[in-house]
């Protein structure tokens, strides 16, 4: 098991051998196409910030409170939510007049944390290169 520490957040990653698809990856490109679509949906700074907020909260958040944190217009927020729901990054639910948003799976937050760890490591390596 790997453990990554980001600030006060401890993220644990178990061996994911049990998650291997039951198809041959070398011959079936559709798996990679699905993964690419999933990753493209994460490829916007506002969406990444939304995923970070949801991961940090650990529970569903009201879209109205996220709107304030993100500082974007309501139509833009709606488009980001729609894109992320369509690929399975997040789920929404209605409670009275409010829409609540949550990560579809905890591994999505962990994946964002891994990317953050990799970027942090890369930045440190680049800093060493410039120091020498």
mmCIF file of C-alpha atoms in Angstrom:
data_model
loop_
_atom_site.group_PDB
_atom_site.id
_atom_site.type_symbol
_atom_site.label_atom_id
_atom_site.label_comp_id
_atom_site.label_asym_id
_atom_site.label_seq_id
_atom_site.Cartn_x
_atom_site.Cartn_y
_atom_site.Cartn_z
ATOM 1 C CA UNK A 1 0.000 0.000 0.000
ATOM 2 C CA UNK A 2 1.268 3.466 -0.897
ATOM 3 C CA UNK A 3 0.532 6.448 1.312
ATOM 4 C CA UNK A 4 0.772 10.003 0.002
ATOM 5 C CA UNK A 5 0.623 12.975 2.335
ATOM 6 C CA UNK A 6 -0.658 16.261 0.912
ATOM 7 C CA UNK A 7 -0.796 18.919 3.588
ATOM 8 C CA UNK A 8 -3.149 17.469 6.172
ATOM 9 C CA UNK A 9 -4.683 14.956 3.758
ATOM 10 C CA UNK A 10 -3.475 11.361 3.943
ATOM 11 C CA UNK A 11 -4.325 9.350 0.858
ATOM 12 C CA UNK A 12 -4.018 5.577 0.743
ATOM 13 C CA UNK A 13 -3.775 3.586 -2.446
ATOM 14 C CA UNK A 14 -4.169 -0.170 -2.331
ATOM 15 C CA UNK A 15 -2.746 -2.476 -4.923
ATOM 16 C CA UNK A 16 -5.226 -2.161 -7.806
ATOM 17 C CA UNK A 17 -4.620 -5.540 -9.434
ATOM 18 C CA UNK A 18 -8.234 -6.435 -8.719
ATOM 19 C CA UNK A 19 -9.325 -3.473 -10.875
ATOM 20 C CA UNK A 20 -7.763 -4.757 -14.094
ATOM 21 C CA UNK A 21 -10.335 -5.003 -16.882
ATOM 22 C CA UNK A 22 -11.234 -8.439 -18.125
ATOM 23 C CA UNK A 23 -10.264 -7.567 -21.713
ATOM 24 C CA UNK A 24 -6.888 -7.433 -23.392
ATOM 25 C CA UNK A 25 -5.719 -3.818 -23.255
ATOM 26 C CA UNK A 26 -3.293 -4.223 -26.157
ATOM 27 C CA UNK A 27 -6.003 -5.152 -28.623
ATOM 28 C CA UNK A 28 -8.992 -3.132 -27.457
ATOM 29 C CA UNK A 29 -8.449 0.605 -27.901
ATOM 30 C CA UNK A 30 -12.002 1.434 -26.780
ATOM 31 C CA UNK A 31 -10.871 1.160 -23.151
ATOM 32 C CA UNK A 32 -8.289 3.864 -23.822
ATOM 33 C CA UNK A 33 -10.850 5.995 -25.647
ATOM 34 C CA UNK A 34 -13.153 5.846 -22.631
ATOM 35 C CA UNK A 35 -10.276 6.703 -20.322
ATOM 36 C CA UNK A 36 -9.257 9.621 -22.565
ATOM 37 C CA UNK A 37 -12.822 10.999 -22.488
ATOM 38 C CA UNK A 38 -12.826 10.707 -18.708
ATOM 39 C CA UNK A 39 -9.469 12.503 -18.422
ATOM 40 C CA UNK A 40 -10.483 15.257 -20.882
ATOM 41 C CA UNK A 41 -13.440 16.050 -18.641
ATOM 42 C CA UNK A 42 -10.950 16.623 -15.811
ATOM 43 C CA UNK A 43 -8.845 18.874 -18.042
ATOM 44 C CA UNK A 44 -10.232 22.231 -16.963
ATOM 45 C CA UNK A 45 -8.985 24.240 -13.954
ATOM 46 C CA UNK A 46 -12.503 24.969 -12.676
ATOM 47 C CA UNK A 47 -13.466 21.294 -12.859
ATOM 48 C CA UNK A 48 -10.290 20.282 -11.056
ATOM 49 C CA UNK A 49 -11.058 22.852 -8.348
ATOM 50 C CA UNK A 50 -14.592 21.449 -8.058
ATOM 51 C CA UNK A 51 -13.236 17.915 -7.674
ATOM 52 C CA UNK A 52 -10.767 19.156 -5.056
ATOM 53 C CA UNK A 53 -13.538 20.873 -3.063
ATOM 54 C CA UNK A 54 -15.699 17.743 -3.187
ATOM 55 C CA UNK A 55 -12.801 15.524 -2.159
ATOM 56 C CA UNK A 56 -11.859 17.784 0.746
ATOM 57 C CA UNK A 57 -15.471 17.966 1.948
ATOM 58 C CA UNK A 58 -15.925 14.208 1.943
ATOM 59 C CA UNK A 59 -19.673 14.700 1.625
ATOM 60 C CA UNK A 60 -22.114 16.173 -0.897
ATOM 61 C CA UNK A 61 -21.910 19.944 -1.280
ATOM 62 C CA UNK A 62 -24.653 22.338 -2.325
ATOM 63 C CA UNK A 63 -23.958 23.697 -5.789
ATOM 64 C CA UNK A 64 -24.763 27.199 -4.508
ATOM 65 C CA UNK A 65 -21.948 27.041 -1.929
ATOM 66 C CA UNK A 66 -19.528 25.746 -4.550
ATOM 67 C CA UNK A 67 -20.564 28.585 -6.843
ATOM 68 C CA UNK A 68 -19.408 31.094 -4.247
ATOM 69 C CA UNK A 69 -16.093 29.277 -3.701
ATOM 70 C CA UNK A 70 -15.377 29.052 -7.420
ATOM 71 C CA UNK A 71 -16.367 32.617 -8.278
ATOM 72 C CA UNK A 72 -17.971 31.661 -11.596
ATOM 73 C CA UNK A 73 -21.360 32.390 -13.153
ATOM 74 C CA UNK A 74 -24.239 29.972 -12.595
ATOM 75 C CA UNK A 75 -24.509 29.000 -16.305
ATOM 76 C CA UNK A 76 -20.781 28.131 -16.381
ATOM 77 C CA UNK A 77 -21.183 26.043 -13.237
ATOM 78 C CA UNK A 78 -24.120 24.225 -14.800
ATOM 79 C CA UNK A 79 -22.079 23.382 -17.902
ATOM 80 C CA UNK A 80 -19.168 22.060 -15.823
ATOM 81 C CA UNK A 81 -21.532 19.936 -13.731
ATOM 82 C CA UNK A 82 -23.222 18.572 -16.850
ATOM 83 C CA UNK A 83 -19.894 17.595 -18.423
ATOM 84 C CA UNK A 84 -18.655 15.845 -15.291
ATOM 85 C CA UNK A 85 -21.947 14.003 -14.720
ATOM 86 C CA UNK A 86 -21.983 12.795 -18.340
ATOM 87 C CA UNK A 87 -18.626 11.018 -17.955
ATOM 88 C CA UNK A 88 -19.244 9.759 -14.406
ATOM 89 C CA UNK A 89 -16.945 12.005 -12.374
ATOM 90 C CA UNK A 90 -19.684 13.347 -10.110
ATOM 91 C CA UNK A 91 -23.285 12.649 -9.118
ATOM 92 C CA UNK A 92 -26.005 15.138 -8.311
ATOM 93 C CA UNK A 93 -29.115 14.911 -6.172
ATOM 94 C CA UNK A 94 -31.945 17.295 -5.363
ATOM 95 C CA UNK A 95 -32.923 18.191 -1.809
ATOM 96 C CA UNK A 96 -35.809 20.590 -1.924
ATOM 97 C CA UNK A 97 -34.722 23.581 -3.982
ATOM 98 C CA UNK A 98 -31.029 22.733 -3.790
ATOM 99 C CA UNK A 99 -28.783 20.563 -5.933
ATOM 100 C CA UNK A 100 -26.063 18.661 -4.116
ATOM 101 C CA UNK A 101 -22.926 17.386 -5.803
ATOM 102 C CA UNK A 102 -20.611 14.563 -4.762
ATOM 103 C CA UNK A 103 -17.786 12.552 -6.254
ATOM 104 C CA UNK A 104 -19.088 9.508 -8.097
ATOM 105 C CA UNK A 105 -16.266 7.428 -6.587
ATOM 106 C CA UNK A 106 -13.638 8.245 -3.914
ATOM 107 C CA UNK A 107 -10.910 7.091 -6.314
ATOM 108 C CA UNK A 108 -11.546 10.212 -8.400
ATOM 109 C CA UNK A 109 -10.336 12.394 -5.546
ATOM 110 C CA UNK A 110 -7.403 10.059 -5.017
ATOM 111 C CA UNK A 111 -6.488 10.303 -8.714
ATOM 112 C CA UNK A 112 -6.434 14.094 -8.487
ATOM 113 C CA UNK A 113 -4.201 13.790 -5.420
ATOM 114 C CA UNK A 114 -1.809 11.512 -7.295
ATOM 115 C CA UNK A 115 -1.520 14.003 -10.129
ATOM 116 C CA UNK A 116 -0.820 16.718 -7.555
ATOM 117 C CA UNK A 117 1.912 14.563 -6.007
ATOM 118 C CA UNK A 118 3.484 13.934 -9.405
ATOM 119 C CA UNK A 119 3.428 17.651 -10.235
ATOM 120 C CA UNK A 120 4.965 18.512 -6.881
ATOM 121 C CA UNK A 121 7.745 15.984 -7.423
ATOM 122 C CA UNK A 122 8.342 17.302 -10.948
ATOM 123 C CA UNK A 123 8.557 20.895 -9.669
ATOM 124 C CA UNK A 124 11.120 19.872 -7.044
ATOM 125 C CA UNK A 125 13.212 18.070 -9.666
ATOM 126 C CA UNK A 126 13.081 21.098 -11.959
ATOM 127 C CA UNK A 127 14.118 23.368 -9.091
ATOM 128 C CA UNK A 128 17.179 21.158 -8.498
ATOM 129 C CA UNK A 129 18.105 21.404 -12.175
ATOM 130 C CA UNK A 130 17.990 25.212 -12.059
ATOM 131 C CA UNK A 131 19.999 25.311 -8.808
ATOM 132 C CA UNK A 132 22.925 23.422 -10.335
#
